[in-house]
């Protein structure tokens, strides 16, 4: 019996750490910038003009001698942010996480990655083109960052919704995520609602940030900017949770003695079930969902209705009953004149013959025909 507590049975150094590293770097940068500004005595920098703003914008602090810190942390966060989405895509494709259950999900993931790359390049340019010397470019890049990160999150969250909305398509390894009879009573849908709540709050904060900035309420606008920046870090926590099952699975595969009943079914073929209302309908065959999907209770991964032809188990062909098995007697008509056989092709009648099913007995050679004629 293992001495490892159940709550520690997972691979410690694994892919779920990628978003957590980005989180530590991002929040660490924010705390460092705020601490530096506080230690300096809450100064109003010369390029800010006549104002009593409190607090100042993140970009204002990043435009000072702390700009190298701003650039390096933003670039580091960029790599791990994009790496998180890319790693989720790879793990699901390699079936180390719950594979995609819809043909559209991989495309949503790719669009999310592309939007994330563009958005993260936007925040990198925000740090490079500081508000002191490149104010217009700086503000434009802030807009690029917010716009494309929104769509990156939207398509990623849409994939979470698809997982939660179609629990019957999940592999049997994931039956524990289902905790009720309603189709939405599963952890994937819970994750989606938390992400949706995060996105709604983020949009509201971003809207107030832009509104107050436009109306020159810089102190209030800066408060919203700092709030949304820390709120942004919670997204990385959600993604770390999404990647965590891969670490648990890795531990179970490496310690089979602790999980004798565990079977990795991610690489088993997916049986397709036709649904005229859904072009992406296909599912594995856990028996608990077979009645609702129209699949018989005895359906298995080997004899499921629409397994691809290359994966079907060949079934023995039924041998039709041979009608010539046994003895069949063909009567011969009486022939009174020899002229009947003048035209053998037209008037020949085979003699009484016993057939045993051998095909050669049905072939009459010329000599056999002559012998039959002499007998008559």
mmCIF file of C-alpha atoms in Angstrom:
data_model
loop_
_atom_site.group_PDB
_atom_site.id
_atom_site.type_symbol
_atom_site.label_atom_id
_atom_site.label_comp_id
_atom_site.label_asym_id
_atom_site.label_seq_id
_atom_site.Cartn_x
_atom_site.Cartn_y
_atom_site.Cartn_z
ATOM 1 C CA UNK A 1 0.000 0.000 0.000
ATOM 2 C CA UNK A 2 1.394 3.411 -0.987
ATOM 3 C CA UNK A 3 2.209 5.919 1.732
ATOM 4 C CA UNK A 4 1.522 8.867 -0.614
ATOM 5 C CA UNK A 5 -1.650 10.727 0.418
ATOM 6 C CA UNK A 6 -4.415 10.573 -2.156
ATOM 7 C CA UNK A 7 -4.404 14.342 -2.663
ATOM 8 C CA UNK A 8 -0.691 14.235 -3.606
ATOM 9 C CA UNK A 9 -0.980 11.496 -6.210
ATOM 10 C CA UNK A 10 -0.087 13.476 -9.296
ATOM 11 C CA UNK A 11 3.022 14.392 -11.256
ATOM 12 C CA UNK A 12 4.466 17.398 -9.459
ATOM 13 C CA UNK A 13 6.447 18.920 -12.342
ATOM 14 C CA UNK A 14 4.018 18.847 -15.223
ATOM 15 C CA UNK A 15 2.247 20.957 -17.823
ATOM 16 C CA UNK A 16 -0.208 22.553 -15.397
ATOM 17 C CA UNK A 17 2.726 24.630 -14.105
ATOM 18 C CA UNK A 18 2.987 26.550 -17.400
ATOM 19 C CA UNK A 19 0.083 28.941 -16.693
ATOM 20 C CA UNK A 20 1.073 29.140 -13.022
ATOM 21 C CA UNK A 21 4.542 30.350 -14.017
ATOM 22 C CA UNK A 22 2.910 33.029 -16.184
ATOM 23 C CA UNK A 23 0.694 33.948 -13.222
ATOM 24 C CA UNK A 24 3.642 34.342 -10.844
ATOM 25 C CA UNK A 25 5.530 36.489 -13.345
ATOM 26 C CA UNK A 26 2.513 38.684 -14.120
ATOM 27 C CA UNK A 27 1.384 39.278 -10.565
ATOM 28 C CA UNK A 28 5.005 39.624 -9.472
ATOM 29 C CA UNK A 29 5.504 42.393 -12.020
ATOM 30 C CA UNK A 30 2.374 44.226 -10.881
ATOM 31 C CA UNK A 31 3.359 43.992 -7.225
ATOM 32 C CA UNK A 32 6.902 45.131 -8.028
ATOM 33 C CA UNK A 33 5.687 48.172 -9.986
ATOM 34 C CA UNK A 34 3.185 49.171 -7.315
ATOM 35 C CA UNK A 35 5.756 48.663 -4.538
ATOM 36 C CA UNK A 36 8.350 50.761 -6.368
ATOM 37 C CA UNK A 37 5.862 53.593 -6.859
ATOM 38 C CA UNK A 38 4.852 53.436 -3.188
ATOM 39 C CA UNK A 39 8.473 53.399 -1.976
ATOM 40 C CA UNK A 40 9.197 56.443 -4.146
ATOM 41 C CA UNK A 41 6.475 58.336 -2.281
ATOM 42 C CA UNK A 42 3.611 58.128 -4.822
ATOM 43 C CA UNK A 43 5.236 60.585 -7.250
ATOM 44 C CA UNK A 44 3.500 62.309 -10.155
ATOM 45 C CA UNK A 45 5.926 61.929 -13.066
ATOM 46 C CA UNK A 46 6.822 64.971 -15.135
ATOM 47 C CA UNK A 47 5.347 63.596 -18.375
ATOM 48 C CA UNK A 48 1.933 63.195 -16.659
ATOM 49 C CA UNK A 49 1.394 66.968 -16.496
ATOM 50 C CA UNK A 50 -0.657 68.838 -13.894
ATOM 51 C CA UNK A 51 -2.657 66.147 -12.074
ATOM 52 C CA UNK A 52 -3.324 64.795 -8.624
ATOM 53 C CA UNK A 53 -3.953 61.289 -9.908
ATOM 54 C CA UNK A 54 -3.803 58.467 -7.365
ATOM 55 C CA UNK A 55 -2.928 55.765 -8.249
ATOM 56 C CA UNK A 56 -1.065 56.269 -11.494
ATOM 57 C CA UNK A 57 -1.426 54.012 -14.510
ATOM 58 C CA UNK A 58 0.698 50.891 -14.832
ATOM 59 C CA UNK A 59 2.052 52.336 -18.065
ATOM 60 C CA UNK A 60 3.206 55.484 -16.262
ATOM 61 C CA UNK A 61 5.358 53.472 -13.866
ATOM 62 C CA UNK A 62 6.530 51.268 -16.742
ATOM 63 C CA UNK A 63 7.732 54.326 -18.657
ATOM 64 C CA UNK A 64 10.319 55.181 -15.990
ATOM 65 C CA UNK A 65 13.580 53.433 -15.175
ATOM 66 C CA UNK A 66 11.472 50.310 -14.506
ATOM 67 C CA UNK A 67 10.735 49.852 -18.212
ATOM 68 C CA UNK A 68 13.265 46.968 -18.585
ATOM 69 C CA UNK A 69 11.355 45.096 -15.861
ATOM 70 C CA UNK A 70 8.075 45.882 -17.613
ATOM 71 C CA UNK A 71 9.332 44.589 -20.974
ATOM 72 C CA UNK A 72 11.026 41.443 -19.666
ATOM 73 C CA UNK A 73 8.097 40.316 -17.509
ATOM 74 C CA UNK A 74 5.580 41.028 -20.261
ATOM 75 C CA UNK A 75 7.611 39.050 -22.795
ATOM 76 C CA UNK A 76 8.084 36.173 -20.373
ATOM 77 C CA UNK A 77 4.360 36.118 -19.657
ATOM 78 C CA UNK A 78 3.670 36.150 -23.416
ATOM 79 C CA UNK A 79 5.620 32.917 -23.927
ATOM 80 C CA UNK A 80 3.890 31.036 -21.129
ATOM 81 C CA UNK A 81 0.420 32.395 -21.949
ATOM 82 C CA UNK A 82 0.581 31.207 -25.551
ATOM 83 C CA UNK A 83 2.370 28.035 -24.426
ATOM 84 C CA UNK A 84 -0.580 27.190 -22.187
ATOM 85 C CA UNK A 85 -3.090 27.225 -25.043
ATOM 86 C CA UNK A 86 -0.700 25.433 -27.358
ATOM 87 C CA UNK A 87 0.011 22.725 -24.781
ATOM 88 C CA UNK A 88 -3.690 22.141 -24.167
ATOM 89 C CA UNK A 89 -4.194 21.646 -27.905
ATOM 90 C CA UNK A 90 -1.279 19.200 -28.133
ATOM 91 C CA UNK A 91 -2.318 17.203 -25.050
ATOM 92 C CA UNK A 92 -5.847 16.776 -26.345
ATOM 93 C CA UNK A 93 -4.570 15.773 -29.770
ATOM 94 C CA UNK A 94 -2.200 13.250 -28.180
ATOM 95 C CA UNK A 95 -5.090 12.048 -25.989
ATOM 96 C CA UNK A 96 -3.283 12.790 -22.750
ATOM 97 C CA UNK A 97 -6.281 14.928 -21.839
ATOM 98 C CA UNK A 98 -9.924 14.367 -22.714
ATOM 99 C CA UNK A 99 -9.810 14.441 -26.545
ATOM 100 C CA UNK A 100 -11.956 16.819 -28.517
ATOM 101 C CA UNK A 101 -15.536 15.600 -28.950
ATOM 102 C CA UNK A 102 -16.443 17.803 -31.912
ATOM 103 C CA UNK A 103 -14.873 18.420 -35.292
ATOM 104 C CA UNK A 104 -15.122 22.165 -34.635
ATOM 105 C CA UNK A 105 -13.204 22.132 -31.346
ATOM 106 C CA UNK A 106 -9.690 21.831 -32.861
ATOM 107 C CA UNK A 107 -10.449 24.800 -35.115
ATOM 108 C CA UNK A 108 -11.716 26.830 -32.175
ATOM 109 C CA UNK A 109 -8.491 25.994 -30.335
ATOM 110 C CA UNK A 110 -6.358 27.104 -33.292
ATOM 111 C CA UNK A 111 -8.267 30.394 -33.619
ATOM 112 C CA UNK A 112 -7.841 30.926 -29.876
ATOM 113 C CA UNK A 113 -4.078 30.401 -30.160
ATOM 114 C CA UNK A 114 -3.785 32.833 -33.086
ATOM 115 C CA UNK A 115 -5.773 35.511 -31.243
ATOM 116 C CA UNK A 116 -3.648 34.941 -28.137
ATOM 117 C CA UNK A 117 -0.438 35.447 -30.122
ATOM 118 C CA UNK A 118 -1.686 38.729 -31.597
ATOM 119 C CA UNK A 119 -3.034 39.953 -28.257
ATOM 120 C CA UNK A 120 0.152 39.110 -26.384
ATOM 121 C CA UNK A 121 2.235 40.863 -29.019
ATOM 122 C CA UNK A 122 -0.008 43.857 -28.360
ATOM 123 C CA UNK A 123 0.832 43.950 -24.644
ATOM 124 C CA UNK A 124 4.514 43.453 -25.475
ATOM 125 C CA UNK A 125 4.400 46.522 -27.734
ATOM 126 C CA UNK A 126 2.611 48.377 -24.929
ATOM 127 C CA UNK A 127 5.686 47.847 -22.771
ATOM 128 C CA UNK A 128 8.139 48.677 -25.570
ATOM 129 C CA UNK A 129 6.406 51.825 -26.904
ATOM 130 C CA UNK A 130 6.014 53.655 -23.614
ATOM 131 C CA UNK A 131 3.341 56.213 -22.967
ATOM 132 C CA UNK A 132 5.963 58.931 -22.462
ATOM 133 C CA UNK A 133 7.411 58.891 -25.996
ATOM 134 C CA UNK A 134 4.850 56.952 -28.082
ATOM 135 C CA UNK A 135 1.516 57.739 -26.483
ATOM 136 C CA UNK A 136 -0.689 57.095 -29.562
ATOM 137 C CA UNK A 137 0.974 53.780 -30.417
ATOM 138 C CA UNK A 138 0.867 52.839 -26.752
ATOM 139 C CA UNK A 139 -2.908 53.371 -26.462
ATOM 140 C CA UNK A 140 -3.518 51.578 -29.774
ATOM 141 C CA UNK A 141 -1.608 48.528 -28.600
ATOM 142 C CA UNK A 142 -3.639 48.474 -25.378
ATOM 143 C CA UNK A 143 -6.767 48.215 -27.540
ATOM 144 C CA UNK A 144 -5.208 45.431 -29.630
ATOM 145 C CA UNK A 145 -4.350 43.519 -26.470
ATOM 146 C CA UNK A 146 -7.846 43.771 -24.997
ATOM 147 C CA UNK A 147 -9.634 42.946 -28.270
ATOM 148 C CA UNK A 148 -7.671 39.844 -29.242
ATOM 149 C CA UNK A 149 -7.361 38.433 -25.730
ATOM 150 C CA UNK A 150 -11.145 38.647 -25.477
ATOM 151 C CA UNK A 151 -11.555 36.480 -28.576
ATOM 152 C CA UNK A 152 -8.824 34.085 -27.468
ATOM 153 C CA UNK A 153 -10.763 33.544 -24.248
ATOM 154 C CA UNK A 154 -14.090 33.349 -26.072
ATOM 155 C CA UNK A 155 -13.068 30.460 -28.330
ATOM 156 C CA UNK A 156 -11.271 28.654 -25.521
ATOM 157 C CA UNK A 157 -14.333 28.940 -23.286
ATOM 158 C CA UNK A 158 -16.516 27.750 -26.160
ATOM 159 C CA UNK A 159 -14.570 24.487 -26.186
ATOM 160 C CA UNK A 160 -15.262 24.099 -22.471
ATOM 161 C CA UNK A 161 -18.967 24.578 -23.178
ATOM 162 C CA UNK A 162 -18.932 21.843 -25.834
ATOM 163 C CA UNK A 163 -17.330 19.401 -23.400
ATOM 164 C CA UNK A 164 -19.958 20.205 -20.783
ATOM 165 C CA UNK A 165 -22.914 20.242 -23.160
ATOM 166 C CA UNK A 166 -22.190 16.763 -24.559
ATOM 167 C CA UNK A 167 -21.211 14.581 -21.583
ATOM 168 C CA UNK A 168 -22.325 11.465 -23.481
ATOM 169 C CA UNK A 169 -19.335 11.927 -25.791
ATOM 170 C CA UNK A 170 -16.737 11.860 -23.020
ATOM 171 C CA UNK A 171 -14.443 8.876 -22.702
ATOM 172 C CA UNK A 172 -15.233 6.407 -19.902
ATOM 173 C CA UNK A 173 -12.165 7.663 -18.000
ATOM 174 C CA UNK A 174 -14.084 10.886 -17.403
ATOM 175 C CA UNK A 175 -17.337 9.510 -16.026
ATOM 176 C CA UNK A 176 -16.446 10.871 -12.588
ATOM 177 C CA UNK A 177 -16.873 14.434 -13.797
ATOM 178 C CA UNK A 178 -20.620 13.745 -14.023
ATOM 179 C CA UNK A 179 -22.407 14.330 -10.726
ATOM 180 C CA UNK A 180 -26.087 14.432 -11.724
ATOM 181 C CA UNK A 181 -28.709 13.352 -14.233
ATOM 182 C CA UNK A 182 -29.003 16.676 -16.044
ATOM 183 C CA UNK A 183 -26.757 16.968 -19.081
ATOM 184 C CA UNK A 184 -25.119 20.057 -17.571
ATOM 185 C CA UNK A 185 -24.427 18.352 -14.246
ATOM 186 C CA UNK A 186 -20.722 17.854 -14.915
ATOM 187 C CA UNK A 187 -17.472 19.577 -14.013
ATOM 188 C CA UNK A 188 -16.805 20.778 -17.555
ATOM 189 C CA UNK A 189 -19.970 22.865 -17.464
ATOM 190 C CA UNK A 190 -19.101 24.167 -13.987
ATOM 191 C CA UNK A 191 -15.717 25.218 -15.364
ATOM 192 C CA UNK A 192 -17.425 26.942 -18.284
ATOM 193 C CA UNK A 193 -19.731 28.975 -16.026
ATOM 194 C CA UNK A 194 -16.812 30.126 -13.879
ATOM 195 C CA UNK A 195 -14.932 31.161 -17.016
ATOM 196 C CA UNK A 196 -18.008 32.899 -18.377
ATOM 197 C CA UNK A 197 -18.364 34.832 -15.122
ATOM 198 C CA UNK A 198 -14.698 35.803 -15.338
ATOM 199 C CA UNK A 199 -15.149 37.017 -18.914
ATOM 200 C CA UNK A 200 -18.244 39.081 -18.102
ATOM 201 C CA UNK A 201 -16.507 40.790 -15.176
ATOM 202 C CA UNK A 202 -13.408 41.409 -17.325
ATOM 203 C CA UNK A 203 -15.509 43.042 -20.056
ATOM 204 C CA UNK A 204 -17.262 45.265 -17.493
ATOM 205 C CA UNK A 205 -13.954 46.334 -15.940
ATOM 206 C CA UNK A 206 -12.444 47.050 -19.358
ATOM 207 C CA UNK A 207 -15.501 49.088 -20.361
ATOM 208 C CA UNK A 208 -15.340 51.229 -17.203
ATOM 209 C CA UNK A 209 -11.578 51.615 -17.671
ATOM 210 C CA UNK A 210 -12.037 53.021 -21.160
ATOM 211 C CA UNK A 211 -15.057 55.143 -20.223
ATOM 212 C CA UNK A 212 -13.372 56.851 -17.286
ATOM 213 C CA UNK A 213 -10.191 57.416 -19.284
ATOM 214 C CA UNK A 214 -12.178 59.068 -22.065
ATOM 215 C CA UNK A 215 -13.802 61.425 -19.548
ATOM 216 C CA UNK A 216 -10.445 62.303 -17.925
ATOM 217 C CA UNK A 217 -11.235 60.586 -14.637
ATOM 218 C CA UNK A 218 -7.709 59.238 -14.475
ATOM 219 C CA UNK A 219 -7.728 58.136 -10.838
ATOM 220 C CA UNK A 220 -10.872 56.019 -11.274
ATOM 221 C CA UNK A 221 -9.650 54.743 -14.633
ATOM 222 C CA UNK A 222 -6.314 53.731 -13.095
ATOM 223 C CA UNK A 223 -8.139 51.843 -10.330
ATOM 224 C CA UNK A 224 -10.020 49.846 -12.955
ATOM 225 C CA UNK A 225 -6.755 49.216 -14.832
ATOM 226 C CA UNK A 226 -5.047 47.766 -11.759
ATOM 227 C CA UNK A 227 -8.135 45.725 -10.903
ATOM 228 C CA UNK A 228 -8.474 44.181 -14.348
ATOM 229 C CA UNK A 229 -4.748 43.447 -14.423
ATOM 230 C CA UNK A 230 -4.954 41.362 -11.257
ATOM 231 C CA UNK A 231 -8.265 39.862 -12.418
ATOM 232 C CA UNK A 232 -6.500 38.777 -15.609
ATOM 233 C CA UNK A 233 -4.295 36.468 -13.531
ATOM 234 C CA UNK A 234 -7.293 34.358 -12.456
ATOM 235 C CA UNK A 235 -7.652 33.212 -16.053
ATOM 236 C CA UNK A 236 -4.292 31.478 -15.763
ATOM 237 C CA UNK A 237 -5.547 29.662 -12.659
ATOM 238 C CA UNK A 238 -8.514 28.284 -14.634
ATOM 239 C CA UNK A 239 -6.198 27.032 -17.363
ATOM 240 C CA UNK A 240 -3.901 25.389 -14.817
ATOM 241 C CA UNK A 241 -6.934 23.468 -13.522
ATOM 242 C CA UNK A 242 -7.759 22.408 -17.096
ATOM 243 C CA UNK A 243 -4.268 20.925 -17.537
ATOM 244 C CA UNK A 244 -4.109 19.306 -14.105
ATOM 245 C CA UNK A 245 -5.868 15.999 -15.088
ATOM 246 C CA UNK A 246 -2.898 15.226 -17.319
ATOM 247 C CA UNK A 247 -0.627 15.217 -14.251
ATOM 248 C CA UNK A 248 -3.011 12.880 -12.405
ATOM 249 C CA UNK A 249 -3.162 10.511 -15.364
ATOM 250 C CA UNK A 250 0.636 10.522 -15.638
ATOM 251 C CA UNK A 251 0.907 9.430 -11.994
ATOM 252 C CA UNK A 252 -1.677 6.662 -12.413
ATOM 253 C CA UNK A 253 0.061 5.217 -15.446
ATOM 254 C CA UNK A 254 3.435 5.251 -13.661
ATOM 255 C CA UNK A 255 1.968 3.617 -10.521
ATOM 256 C CA UNK A 256 -0.338 0.845 -11.769
ATOM 257 C CA UNK A 257 -0.040 -1.059 -8.478
ATOM 258 C CA UNK A 258 -2.037 1.710 -6.778
ATOM 259 C CA UNK A 259 -4.765 1.716 -9.426
ATOM 260 C CA UNK A 260 -5.424 -1.895 -10.475
ATOM 261 C CA UNK A 261 -8.803 -0.968 -11.949
ATOM 262 C CA UNK A 262 -7.517 2.000 -13.981
ATOM 263 C CA UNK A 263 -7.533 1.502 -17.745
ATOM 264 C CA UNK A 264 -6.353 4.277 -20.047
ATOM 265 C CA UNK A 265 -9.116 4.405 -22.643
ATOM 266 C CA UNK A 266 -8.178 7.670 -24.310
ATOM 267 C CA UNK A 267 -6.632 5.890 -27.290
ATOM 268 C CA UNK A 268 -9.534 3.529 -27.894
ATOM 269 C CA UNK A 269 -11.432 4.188 -31.146
ATOM 270 C CA UNK A 270 -14.412 6.485 -31.003
ATOM 271 C CA UNK A 271 -17.616 4.899 -32.269
ATOM 272 C CA UNK A 272 -19.790 7.221 -34.280
ATOM 273 C CA UNK A 273 -23.523 7.473 -33.683
ATOM 274 C CA UNK A 274 -25.583 9.224 -36.320
ATOM 275 C CA UNK A 275 -27.612 12.210 -35.211
ATOM 276 C CA UNK A 276 -29.421 13.969 -38.074
ATOM 277 C CA UNK A 277 -29.594 17.181 -36.036
ATOM 278 C CA UNK A 278 -25.870 17.300 -35.315
ATOM 279 C CA UNK A 279 -23.232 16.788 -37.968
ATOM 280 C CA UNK A 280 -20.554 16.370 -35.303
ATOM 281 C CA UNK A 281 -22.341 13.634 -33.385
ATOM 282 C CA UNK A 282 -20.046 10.831 -32.399
ATOM 283 C CA UNK A 283 -19.357 9.263 -29.067
ATOM 284 C CA UNK A 284 -17.645 6.397 -27.352
ATOM 285 C CA UNK A 285 -19.789 3.626 -26.014
ATOM 286 C CA UNK A 286 -20.050 3.799 -22.250
ATOM 287 C CA UNK A 287 -23.181 1.716 -21.592
ATOM 288 C CA UNK A 288 -24.712 4.273 -19.234
ATOM 289 C CA UNK A 289 -25.515 6.508 -22.225
ATOM 290 C CA UNK A 290 -26.366 3.844 -24.772
ATOM 291 C CA UNK A 291 -30.133 4.061 -24.296
ATOM 292 C CA UNK A 292 -30.256 7.831 -24.843
ATOM 293 C CA UNK A 293 -28.067 7.712 -27.935
ATOM 294 C CA UNK A 294 -29.981 4.976 -29.734
ATOM 295 C CA UNK A 295 -27.267 2.371 -29.306
ATOM 296 C CA UNK A 296 -28.231 -1.090 -28.109
ATOM 297 C CA UNK A 297 -27.226 -2.144 -24.615
ATOM 298 C CA UNK A 298 -24.961 -4.832 -26.018
ATOM 299 C CA UNK A 299 -23.027 -2.350 -28.147
ATOM 300 C CA UNK A 300 -19.289 -2.431 -27.617
ATOM 301 C CA UNK A 301 -16.265 -0.729 -29.123
ATOM 302 C CA UNK A 302 -15.929 -3.689 -31.508
ATOM 303 C CA UNK A 303 -19.462 -3.912 -32.917
ATOM 304 C CA UNK A 304 -20.630 -0.305 -32.587
ATOM 305 C CA UNK A 305 -22.861 1.033 -35.387
ATOM 306 C CA UNK A 306 -20.442 3.283 -37.211
ATOM 307 C CA UNK A 307 -16.871 2.459 -36.355
ATOM 308 C CA UNK A 308 -14.660 3.520 -39.296
ATOM 309 C CA UNK A 309 -14.141 0.658 -41.810
ATOM 310 C CA UNK A 310 -10.431 0.380 -41.019
ATOM 311 C CA UNK A 311 -11.237 -0.320 -37.379
ATOM 312 C CA UNK A 312 -14.083 -2.774 -37.810
ATOM 313 C CA UNK A 313 -13.684 -6.316 -36.604
ATOM 314 C CA UNK A 314 -14.345 -8.638 -39.577
ATOM 315 C CA UNK A 315 -17.399 -10.816 -39.078
ATOM 316 C CA UNK A 316 -17.629 -14.334 -40.596
ATOM 317 C CA UNK A 317 -19.760 -14.407 -43.729
ATOM 318 C CA UNK A 318 -22.898 -16.502 -43.624
ATOM 319 C CA UNK A 319 -22.573 -19.498 -45.978
ATOM 320 C CA UNK A 320 -25.755 -19.804 -48.069
ATOM 321 C CA UNK A 321 -27.401 -23.179 -48.230
ATOM 322 C CA UNK A 322 -26.387 -25.106 -51.346
ATOM 323 C CA UNK A 323 -29.574 -26.046 -53.210
ATOM 324 C CA UNK A 324 -27.734 -28.968 -54.811
ATOM 325 C CA UNK A 325 -26.769 -30.639 -51.558
ATOM 326 C CA UNK A 326 -28.224 -34.143 -51.500
ATOM 327 C CA UNK A 327 -29.673 -36.047 -54.458
ATOM 328 C CA UNK A 328 -31.628 -34.353 -57.191
ATOM 329 C CA UNK A 329 -33.050 -36.438 -60.044
ATOM 330 C CA UNK A 330 -33.815 -34.827 -63.375
ATOM 331 C CA UNK A 331 -36.303 -36.835 -65.486
ATOM 332 C CA UNK A 332 -35.648 -37.407 -69.169
ATOM 333 C CA UNK A 333 -38.340 -36.955 -71.739
ATOM 334 C CA UNK A 334 -39.048 -39.919 -74.012
ATOM 335 C CA UNK A 335 -37.621 -39.439 -77.476
ATOM 336 C CA UNK A 336 -39.131 -41.524 -80.327
ATOM 337 C CA UNK A 337 -37.068 -40.273 -83.225
ATOM 338 C CA UNK A 338 -33.380 -39.901 -83.690
ATOM 339 C CA UNK A 339 -33.907 -36.603 -85.462
ATOM 340 C CA UNK A 340 -34.308 -34.962 -82.054
ATOM 341 C CA UNK A 341 -30.557 -34.896 -81.689
ATOM 342 C CA UNK A 342 -29.741 -33.530 -85.116
ATOM 343 C CA UNK A 343 -29.321 -30.076 -83.670
ATOM 344 C CA UNK A 344 -27.627 -30.744 -80.346
ATOM 345 C CA UNK A 345 -27.489 -27.112 -79.293
ATOM 346 C CA UNK A 346 -31.246 -26.670 -79.697
ATOM 347 C CA UNK A 347 -32.929 -29.961 -78.809
ATOM 348 C CA UNK A 348 -30.550 -31.766 -76.477
ATOM 349 C CA UNK A 349 -32.177 -33.011 -73.272
ATOM 350 C CA UNK A 350 -29.838 -34.223 -70.514
ATOM 351 C CA UNK A 351 -30.367 -37.769 -69.246
ATOM 352 C CA UNK A 352 -31.360 -38.776 -65.772
ATOM 353 C CA UNK A 353 -28.417 -37.697 -63.694
ATOM 354 C CA UNK A 354 -27.625 -37.639 -60.005
ATOM 355 C CA UNK A 355 -25.964 -34.403 -58.871
ATOM 356 C CA UNK A 356 -23.857 -34.172 -55.750
ATOM 357 C CA UNK A 357 -23.168 -30.443 -55.805
ATOM 358 C CA UNK A 358 -19.846 -30.691 -57.675
ATOM 359 C CA UNK A 359 -19.786 -28.065 -60.399
ATOM 360 C CA UNK A 360 -17.929 -30.333 -62.864
ATOM 361 C CA UNK A 361 -20.955 -32.666 -63.118
ATOM 362 C CA UNK A 362 -22.915 -29.848 -64.758
ATOM 363 C CA UNK A 363 -20.449 -29.497 -67.618
ATOM 364 C CA UNK A 364 -21.221 -31.762 -70.580
ATOM 365 C CA UNK A 365 -18.409 -32.396 -72.986
ATOM 366 C CA UNK A 366 -18.993 -33.549 -76.515
ATOM 367 C CA UNK A 367 -18.166 -37.182 -75.652
ATOM 368 C CA UNK A 368 -20.647 -37.173 -72.777
ATOM 369 C CA UNK A 369 -23.338 -35.876 -75.084
ATOM 370 C CA UNK A 370 -22.673 -38.660 -77.584
ATOM 371 C CA UNK A 371 -22.837 -41.297 -74.865
ATOM 372 C CA UNK A 372 -26.159 -39.938 -73.703
ATOM 373 C CA UNK A 373 -27.473 -40.061 -77.269
ATOM 374 C CA UNK A 374 -26.484 -43.719 -77.688
ATOM 375 C CA UNK A 375 -28.172 -44.661 -74.422
ATOM 376 C CA UNK A 376 -31.452 -43.176 -75.575
#
